[in-house]
mmCIF file of C-alpha atoms in Angstrom:
data_model
loop_
_atom_site.group_PDB
_atom_site.id
_atom_site.type_symbol
_atom_site.label_atom_id
_atom_site.label_comp_id
_atom_site.label_asym_id
_atom_site.label_seq_id
_atom_site.Cartn_x
_atom_site.Cartn_y
_atom_site.Cartn_z
ATOM 1 C CA TYR A 9 -27.547 -4.198 -6.913
ATOM 2 C CA LEU A 10 -24.874 -1.523 -7.160
ATOM 3 C CA GLN A 11 -21.989 -1.594 -9.596
ATOM 4 C CA GLY A 12 -18.733 0.118 -8.676
ATOM 5 C CA VAL A 13 -16.133 1.865 -10.776
ATOM 6 C CA GLU A 14 -15.338 0.061 -14.020
ATOM 7 C CA GLY A 15 -17.905 -2.632 -13.331
ATOM 8 C CA PHE A 16 -16.518 -3.768 -9.952
ATOM 9 C CA SER A 17 -19.121 -4.898 -7.478
ATOM 10 C CA PRO A 18 -18.709 -3.625 -3.897
ATOM 11 C CA LEU A 19 -17.135 -6.964 -2.939
ATOM 12 C CA GLN A 20 -14.703 -6.857 -5.873
ATOM 13 C CA ALA A 21 -13.738 -3.286 -5.016
ATOM 14 C CA GLY A 22 -13.012 -4.341 -1.437
ATOM 15 C CA VAL A 23 -10.961 -7.345 -2.538
ATOM 16 C CA ALA A 24 -9.010 -5.059 -4.895
ATOM 17 C CA PHE A 25 -7.406 -3.474 -1.814
ATOM 18 C CA LEU A 26 -5.984 -6.805 -0.611
ATOM 19 C CA PRO A 27 -2.534 -6.283 -2.188
ATOM 20 C CA MET A 28 -2.022 -3.174 -0.063
ATOM 21 C CA THR A 29 -3.520 -4.687 3.070
ATOM 22 C CA LEU A 30 -1.621 -7.972 2.908
ATOM 23 C CA VAL A 31 1.737 -6.290 2.274
ATOM 24 C CA LEU A 32 1.074 -3.749 5.038
ATOM 25 C CA PHE A 33 0.250 -6.443 7.605
ATOM 26 C CA ALA A 34 3.185 -8.640 6.572
ATOM 27 C CA THR A 35 5.606 -5.720 6.765
ATOM 28 C CA ALA A 36 4.221 -4.555 10.104
ATOM 29 C CA GLN A 37 5.091 -7.968 11.570
ATOM 30 C CA VAL A 38 8.781 -7.655 10.600
ATOM 31 C CA VAL A 39 9.527 -3.955 11.097
ATOM 32 C CA PRO A 40 9.283 -3.649 14.922
ATOM 33 C CA ALA A 41 12.591 -5.530 15.245
ATOM 34 C CA LEU A 42 14.426 -3.172 12.878
ATOM 35 C CA PRO A 43 14.601 0.188 14.750
ATOM 36 C CA ALA A 44 17.215 -1.186 17.158
ATOM 37 C CA ARG A 45 19.462 -2.093 14.212
ATOM 38 C CA VAL A 46 18.698 0.658 11.710
ATOM 39 C CA GLY A 47 17.186 3.448 13.784
ATOM 40 C CA GLY A 48 13.680 4.863 13.811
ATOM 41 C CA VAL A 49 14.266 7.964 11.709
ATOM 42 C CA PRO A 50 15.773 6.154 8.687
ATOM 43 C CA LEU A 51 12.933 3.618 8.801
ATOM 44 C CA LEU A 52 10.319 6.351 8.990
ATOM 45 C CA LEU A 53 11.850 8.370 6.156
ATOM 46 C CA GLY A 54 12.412 5.277 4.015
ATOM 47 C CA GLY A 55 8.857 4.063 4.566
ATOM 48 C CA LEU A 56 7.425 7.462 3.730
ATOM 49 C CA ALA A 57 9.548 7.637 0.571
ATOM 50 C CA VAL A 58 8.309 4.211 -0.563
ATOM 51 C CA ALA A 59 4.706 5.180 0.208
ATOM 52 C CA LEU A 60 5.194 8.409 -1.723
ATOM 53 C CA GLY A 61 6.442 6.374 -4.675
ATOM 54 C CA GLY A 62 3.281 4.274 -4.523
ATOM 55 C CA MET A 63 1.095 7.371 -4.382
ATOM 56 C CA GLU A 64 2.964 8.913 -7.304
ATOM 57 C CA TRP A 65 2.430 5.726 -9.312
ATOM 58 C CA LEU A 66 -1.276 5.769 -8.422
ATOM 59 C CA SER A 67 -1.503 9.383 -9.607
ATOM 60 C CA ARG A 68 -0.697 8.196 -13.143
ATOM 61 C CA LEU A 69 -3.720 5.896 -13.468
ATOM 62 C CA SER A 70 -6.098 6.347 -16.347
ATOM 63 C CA ASP A 71 -9.497 4.891 -17.091
ATOM 64 C CA GLY A 72 -7.879 2.116 -19.129
ATOM 65 C CA THR A 73 -5.327 1.009 -16.524
ATOM 66 C CA ALA A 74 -5.407 -2.734 -15.923
ATOM 67 C CA PHE A 75 -5.730 -3.880 -12.335
ATOM 68 C CA TRP A 76 -2.594 -6.001 -12.495
ATOM 69 C CA PRO A 77 0.045 -4.511 -12.382
ATOM 70 C CA GLY A 78 -1.252 -0.975 -12.915
ATOM 71 C CA ILE A 79 -3.310 -0.739 -9.733
ATOM 72 C CA ALA A 80 -2.247 -3.710 -7.603
ATOM 73 C CA GLY A 81 1.453 -2.803 -7.967
ATOM 74 C CA PRO A 82 1.228 0.718 -6.576
ATOM 75 C CA LEU A 83 -1.174 -0.433 -3.862
ATOM 76 C CA ALA A 84 1.364 -3.063 -2.752
ATOM 77 C CA LEU A 85 4.134 -0.442 -2.810
ATOM 78 C CA LEU A 86 1.953 1.878 -0.740
ATOM 79 C CA GLY A 87 1.297 -0.929 1.746
ATOM 80 C CA LEU A 88 5.030 -1.632 2.017
ATOM 81 C CA GLY A 89 5.818 2.006 2.729
ATOM 82 C CA MET A 90 3.045 2.370 5.295
ATOM 83 C CA GLY A 91 4.011 -0.897 6.972
ATOM 84 C CA VAL A 92 7.604 0.290 7.347
ATOM 85 C CA ALA A 93 6.620 3.780 8.554
ATOM 86 C CA PHE A 94 3.944 2.820 11.106
ATOM 87 C CA ALA A 95 6.207 1.299 13.788
ATOM 88 C CA PRO A 96 8.687 4.197 14.060
ATOM 89 C CA LEU A 97 5.883 6.725 13.722
ATOM 90 C CA THR A 98 3.962 5.121 16.577
ATOM 91 C CA ALA A 99 7.092 4.878 18.722
ATOM 92 C CA SER A 100 7.843 8.554 18.094
ATOM 93 C CA GLY A 101 4.326 9.524 19.090
#
C-alpha cells in the first residue's frame, strides 16, 4: 500500500483536489452567460489574474502548511480563475 506526500493515501490525495474541481465546475456553469454582458476579453484576463493569484499563493507552500486553508484555499482560487477563463478562451479558439 502506497503512502503519498505527507502521509496522504492516493485516495486522500485525489480528494484533496476537490476544492479546485468543485469551484471550477460551479463557475463554468455560470460564466457562459457573462460574455454578452461583460465581454470575453475582460473575463479572460480577470480569470487568468485570479488563477495567477492562486498559483502565486501555492508557490508559498512549505512542508508544514496545513491543508485548510493553506492548500485548499489557493486550489479553490485557482479553480475559480480557470472556471472564469475557460469559456472565453474556448470561444476565442
